[in-house]
mmCIF file of C-alpha atoms in Angstrom:
data_model
loop_
_atom_site.group_PDB
_atom_site.id
_atom_site.type_symbol
_atom_site.label_atom_id
_atom_site.label_comp_id
_atom_site.label_asym_id
_atom_site.label_seq_id
_atom_site.Cartn_x
_atom_site.Cartn_y
_atom_site.Cartn_z
ATOM 1 C CA MET X 1 16.053 -26.411 13.220
ATOM 2 C CA ASP X 2 13.328 -26.514 15.860
ATOM 3 C CA GLU X 3 13.878 -22.909 16.961
ATOM 4 C CA LEU X 4 13.799 -21.764 13.321
ATOM 5 C CA MET X 5 10.526 -23.625 12.783
ATOM 6 C CA GLN X 6 9.096 -22.120 15.971
ATOM 7 C CA PHE X 7 10.258 -18.624 14.964
ATOM 8 C CA VAL X 8 8.765 -18.852 11.477
ATOM 9 C CA ALA X 9 5.495 -20.321 12.765
ATOM 10 C CA VAL X 10 5.046 -17.656 15.433
ATOM 11 C CA MET X 11 6.027 -14.797 13.123
ATOM 12 C CA ALA X 12 3.728 -16.115 10.376
ATOM 13 C CA ALA X 13 0.855 -16.207 12.867
ATOM 14 C CA VAL X 14 1.568 -12.670 14.086
ATOM 15 C CA SER X 15 1.945 -11.518 10.486
ATOM 16 C CA THR X 16 -1.411 -13.010 9.541
ATOM 17 C CA GLY X 17 -3.087 -11.401 12.533
ATOM 18 C CA ALA X 18 -1.520 -8.014 11.812
ATOM 19 C CA GLN X 19 -2.515 -8.276 8.162
ATOM 20 C CA ALA X 20 -6.121 -9.082 9.078
ATOM 21 C CA ILE X 21 -6.300 -6.130 11.476
ATOM 22 C CA THR X 22 -4.718 -3.847 8.875
ATOM 23 C CA GLN X 23 -7.241 -4.955 6.250
ATOM 24 C CA GLN X 24 -10.080 -4.094 8.629
ATOM 25 C CA MET X 25 -8.504 -0.722 9.382
ATOM 26 C CA LYS X 26 -8.195 -0.030 5.650
ATOM 27 C CA LYS X 27 -11.966 -0.372 5.327
ATOM 28 C CA ARG X 28 -12.816 1.825 8.294
ATOM 29 C CA LEU X 29 -10.154 4.559 8.679
ATOM 30 C CA HIS X 30 -10.856 6.792 5.715
ATOM 31 C CA PHE X 31 -8.819 9.740 7.013
ATOM 32 C CA LEU X 32 -5.549 7.793 6.486
ATOM 33 C CA HIS X 33 -6.190 7.496 2.734
ATOM 34 C CA LEU X 34 -5.728 3.715 2.721
ATOM 35 C CA GLN X 35 -8.100 3.051 -0.181
ATOM 36 C CA ALA X 36 -7.494 4.042 -3.783
ATOM 37 C CA LYS X 37 -9.772 6.758 -5.117
ATOM 38 C CA ALA X 38 -12.570 5.728 -7.448
ATOM 39 C CA GLU X 39 -11.788 8.457 -9.981
ATOM 40 C CA PRO X 40 -8.151 9.031 -10.978
ATOM 41 C CA ASN X 41 -6.511 12.428 -10.611
ATOM 42 C CA ASP X 42 -5.671 14.684 -13.512
ATOM 43 C CA SER X 43 -2.019 14.815 -12.550
ATOM 44 C CA LYS X 44 0.128 11.693 -12.690
ATOM 45 C CA TRP X 45 2.364 13.116 -9.930
ATOM 46 C CA ASP X 46 -0.572 13.480 -7.567
ATOM 47 C CA GLU X 47 -1.587 9.911 -8.275
ATOM 48 C CA LEU X 48 1.966 8.644 -7.606
ATOM 49 C CA TYR X 49 2.128 10.683 -4.387
ATOM 50 C CA GLU X 50 -1.193 9.294 -3.141
ATOM 51 C CA ASP X 51 -0.118 5.757 -4.006
ATOM 52 C CA ALA X 52 3.182 6.173 -2.131
ATOM 53 C CA LEU X 53 1.390 7.729 0.857
ATOM 54 C CA ARG X 54 -1.084 4.850 0.912
ATOM 55 C CA ASN X 55 1.740 2.263 0.870
ATOM 56 C CA VAL X 56 3.616 4.042 3.674
ATOM 57 C CA ASN X 57 0.481 4.224 5.816
ATOM 58 C CA ILE X 58 -0.333 0.556 5.232
ATOM 59 C CA HIS X 59 3.202 -0.565 6.161
ATOM 60 C CA PHE X 60 3.161 1.670 9.234
ATOM 61 C CA LEU X 61 -0.184 0.266 10.371
ATOM 62 C CA ALA X 62 0.967 -3.314 9.750
ATOM 63 C CA GLY X 63 4.097 -2.665 11.839
ATOM 64 C CA LEU X 64 2.084 -1.013 14.594
ATOM 65 C CA ASN X 65 -0.410 -3.873 14.643
ATOM 66 C CA GLY X 66 2.443 -6.404 14.695
ATOM 67 C CA THR X 67 4.085 -4.555 17.587
ATOM 68 C CA VAL X 68 0.855 -4.530 19.592
ATOM 69 C CA LEU X 69 0.192 -8.215 18.895
ATOM 70 C CA ALA X 70 3.759 -9.122 19.881
ATOM 71 C CA GLY X 71 3.381 -7.115 23.089
ATOM 72 C CA VAL X 72 0.076 -8.749 23.972
ATOM 73 C CA ALA X 73 1.448 -12.232 23.287
ATOM 74 C CA GLN X 74 4.860 -11.494 24.903
ATOM 75 C CA ILE X 75 6.779 -12.500 21.758
ATOM 76 C CA HIS X 76 10.533 -11.957 21.727
ATOM 77 C CA PRO X 77 11.613 -12.884 18.178
ATOM 78 C CA LEU X 78 15.371 -12.689 18.641
ATOM 79 C CA GLU X 79 15.298 -14.791 21.788
ATOM 80 C CA MET X 80 13.432 -17.483 19.822
ATOM 81 C CA LEU X 81 16.471 -17.682 17.545
ATOM 82 C CA LYS X 82 18.810 -17.872 20.560
ATOM 83 C CA LEU X 83 20.181 -14.392 19.809
ATOM 84 C CA THR X 84 20.850 -11.760 22.439
ATOM 85 C CA PRO X 85 19.946 -8.271 21.245
ATOM 86 C CA ILE X 86 21.967 -5.224 22.262
ATOM 87 C CA TRP X 87 19.060 -3.848 24.271
ATOM 88 C CA ALA X 88 18.610 -7.004 26.371
ATOM 89 C CA ASN X 89 20.417 -5.559 29.409
ATOM 90 C CA ILE X 90 18.906 -2.059 29.480
ATOM 91 C CA SER X 91 18.088 -1.134 33.084
ATOM 92 C CA PRO X 92 14.328 -0.522 32.866
ATOM 93 C CA GLU X 93 13.214 -3.918 31.626
ATOM 94 C CA TRP X 94 10.166 -2.557 29.813
ATOM 95 C CA VAL X 95 12.404 -0.591 27.417
ATOM 96 C CA GLY X 96 14.160 -3.768 26.293
ATOM 97 C CA ASP X 97 10.854 -5.567 25.968
ATOM 98 C CA GLY X 98 9.458 -2.654 23.968
ATOM 99 C CA MET X 99 12.414 -2.865 21.584
ATOM 100 C CA ASP X 100 11.758 -6.607 21.184
ATOM 101 C CA TYR X 101 8.119 -5.950 20.349
ATOM 102 C CA LEU X 102 9.112 -3.169 17.957
ATOM 103 C CA SER X 103 11.524 -5.514 16.176
ATOM 104 C CA ALA X 104 8.689 -8.024 15.850
ATOM 105 C CA GLY X 105 6.520 -5.285 14.356
ATOM 106 C CA VAL X 106 9.185 -4.413 11.785
ATOM 107 C CA LEU X 107 9.622 -8.082 10.908
ATOM 108 C CA VAL X 108 5.874 -8.446 10.494
ATOM 109 C CA ALA X 109 5.498 -5.295 8.397
ATOM 110 C CA TYR X 110 8.228 -6.140 5.919
ATOM 111 C CA GLY X 111 8.552 -9.905 6.128
ATOM 112 C CA GLY X 112 4.964 -11.166 6.145
ATOM 113 C CA PRO X 113 4.883 -12.922 2.754
ATOM 114 C CA TRP X 114 8.414 -14.175 3.286
ATOM 115 C CA PHE X 115 7.432 -15.889 6.564
ATOM 116 C CA HIS X 116 4.507 -17.647 4.901
ATOM 117 C CA ASP X 117 6.718 -18.898 2.056
ATOM 118 C CA LEU X 118 9.468 -20.046 4.424
ATOM 119 C CA LEU X 119 6.966 -21.822 6.655
ATOM 120 C CA GLY X 120 5.647 -23.702 3.611
ATOM 121 C CA LEU X 121 9.200 -24.706 2.665
ATOM 122 C CA LEU X 122 9.947 -25.949 6.174
ATOM 123 C CA ARG X 123 6.726 -27.972 6.238
ATOM 124 C CA ALA X 124 7.559 -29.562 2.888
ATOM 125 C CA TYR X 125 11.069 -30.336 4.139
ATOM 126 C CA LYS X 126 9.695 -31.949 7.291
ATOM 127 C CA ILE X 127 7.296 -34.075 5.216
ATOM 128 C CA GLN X 128 10.176 -35.184 2.994
ATOM 129 C CA LEU X 129 12.226 -36.150 6.049
ATOM 130 C CA ALA X 130 9.317 -38.205 7.395
ATOM 131 C CA GLN X 131 9.013 -40.079 4.101
ATOM 132 C CA LEU X 132 12.676 -41.109 3.976
ATOM 133 C CA PRO X 133 13.289 -44.798 4.740
ATOM 134 C CA LYS X 134 14.627 -45.439 8.212
ATOM 135 C CA SER X 135 18.266 -46.540 8.328
ATOM 136 C CA LYS X 136 19.266 -49.480 10.503
#
């Protein structure tokens, strides 16, 4: 239970950091089309395409930011869960580490809200355990 709590706490922190960086990039990188246009297009298909492109770019940036943050903080998410990934024994060590950081980026990009919800559940569970009467 402790390694799960540690994993969720670390991934929630990385997710929050990546989300904050992505939000700042959305405001400043106009060439990636991360903001919705003020005036809608005439064609519904063009509007759907731009919306899909915006979502893809935002998820890509969130994953990239999560990967960079995991690399800077030396976070190995699968090792926190006591799992050995397939790439753990690759001969140049930096390739295996890069795959670990990339997996953290993917987890951050697609699991951000899930980590926050799970962390809240684990905190509530821990509070409930603390409130139980002690057995003799």
